[in-house]
Amino acid sequence: MTSASTDSVTPVPSLEVSGLAFAYPDGHQALFGVDFSLARGERVALLGPNGAGKTTLVLHLNGIHTAGAGTVKVAGLPVGRQHMAEIRRRVGIVFQDPDDQLFMPSVREDVAFGPAAAGLRGAELEARVDRALTRVGMAEFKDRPPHHLSFGQRRRVAVATVLAMEPEILVLDEPSSNLDPASRRELADILRSLDVTVLMVTHDLPYALELCPRSLILSEGVIAADGRTGELLADDDLMRAHRLELPFGFDPRSVRTSA
Amino acid sequence: MGAGHVHKLYRHGRSPVHALPPHTKLTAVFAFVVVVVSTPRTAIWAFALYAALLGTVAYAARVPASFLLKRLLIEIPFVAFAVLMPFVAQGERVDVLGMSLSVNGLWGAWNVLAKGTLGVAASVLLAATTELRELLLGLQRLRLPPLLVQIASFMIRYGDVITDEMRRMRIARESRGFEARGVRHWGVLAKSAGALFIRSYERGERVHLAMISRGYAGSMPVIDEVTASRAQWSYALALPCAALVVCLLGWFL
């Protein structure tokens, strides 16, 4: 696990994907050579139309799908059979439907699931759960069953379940879907306050612009563009070519982002 | 949102019975039922003593009699069967209120009624003083096959989610003018049930994906270690031990 630290001149990227290609068993090829890397602490949006292969790519990041060709490295550690447990600890995926993510009878047990699976017990486990829930502002809901929370609260707990594993990189699949504007803003505040690398898969373009200085466009199984979010969204030809549309009346050029 | 934040059988409280670790209570109830069932049916006074024992537990747990009695109603279908026995059983007969009843049947009915009621009362007390989640922890602690415990815990977690999905499907059907009337419409209901099954199955796959993403490798990690002290065990086992004494007296007196 420390093989990466020998390289002290250039810091190891949190995530490094190179030449990644994948075809489903039925022959449908979803990824055709994907290359990108995320530096530690970066917040990056992965944009793309439906069916571009975004979810397929996400499932490669923690080894649920294994690459047909190419490699994925998380903080220098290649994703592969031999250290799957460590990879899954380092890559925290927040799935789109919090009801899929929260499967335990109480919030506390759900947040504890990941660290407990990694062998944490007792007071240390409890402290980890409290810390994760505090970071998403859900500490007082610790003993509630997840299905009695609002959708926005469930999404925040889902983020906490992953933060509890102290991941190297947080991967969010459509984090703003089904959220009302207030929950959306609360989640944005939380994500901004975290000091982990974030890869956010979304077609909510204003949200990407608000949170992520850099964006990748995945289209037809390849990275079609990689650059500053504001510039990509302002490039009308590029946007049209990849079926990305801004909401009515939204002009990325008029938005000033702190990010 | 779903009804009832806690299960209807559970009665919130802070009694010494509530505070006992779940696996000691499970063991106590199981042992108690075994002892009651192995008591000879002719020792009527023994069953009265058992009832008194349960009454003591209910008092200690601060479960009111009306609560307990109302939940005992679940027994009625079985009682109906017991009531039939004196009429249909063979053998020696006696006349009661002008009806000819079988002596064997009367004893059989008493046997089913007394033992059944005591067993149900003990289970109701257990459910009233132990949360469902705790019960699962207790079962896990008692080394029940982990797969069974996991299935039960997912039932608790996803029961509401699936009921809600079912409700949405019903609303969607009714919004398009469908009303289930008679056999002709069963086909539609069956298709809805099938769709619900497939949705649940697919949800199962997504949940599994989420689980392995967080390091699940076939067994649930232990989050709450439930342990019982010697004193707690002896508190819980006081019930079946007292019952055992009564049972032995029933056999030898």
XYZ file of C-alpha atoms in Angstrom, chain A residues 59 62 64 88 95 97 99-105 108-110 112-114 116-117 121 146-148 161 165, chain B residues 1-2 4-5 133 154 156-158 160-161 203 206-207 209-216 220-224:
54
model
C -18.717 0.658 -11.458
C -14.318 0.146 -7.228
C -17.557 -4.158 -9.482
C -13.592 -0.421 -1.846
C -25.671 5.653 -5.478
C -31.371 6.027 -4.942
C -33.109 3.515 -0.555
C -30.639 1.221 -2.267
C -27.753 2.614 -0.304
C -29.341 2.596 3.149
C -30.142 -1.018 3.828
C -29.755 -1.284 7.595
C -32.572 -0.788 10.115
C -26.342 4.523 12.945
C -25.996 0.891 11.874
C -25.974 1.915 8.253
C -21.291 1.820 10.795
C -21.647 -0.918 8.172
C -18.629 -0.019 6.045
C -17.416 -2.475 10.751
C -16.911 -4.586 7.625
C -15.286 -2.131 16.697
C -33.676 5.551 7.281
C -37.093 5.137 5.670
C -38.602 7.743 7.990
C -22.179 6.064 5.031
C -14.989 4.765 5.431
C -45.010 7.746 4.735
C -45.417 4.345 6.313
C -46.100 3.314 12.842
C -42.552 4.231 13.686
C -34.247 -4.985 15.789
C -34.077 -6.823 5.165
C -37.996 -4.985 8.265
C -35.992 -2.438 6.314
C -37.735 -2.857 2.968
C -42.309 -0.114 4.014
C -40.496 0.604 0.758
C -33.879 -3.398 -6.043
C -28.924 -2.668 -6.504
C -28.805 -3.049 -2.731
C -24.197 -3.673 -5.306
C -24.271 -0.957 -2.648
C -23.352 -3.520 -0.016
C -20.315 -4.892 -1.807
C -19.248 -1.321 -2.545
C -18.933 -0.880 1.182
C -16.928 -4.011 1.743
C -19.634 -6.666 2.234
C -22.857 -8.914 8.206
C -20.242 -7.126 10.283
C -20.923 -7.097 14.017
C -21.881 -3.537 14.970
C -23.588 -4.053 18.300
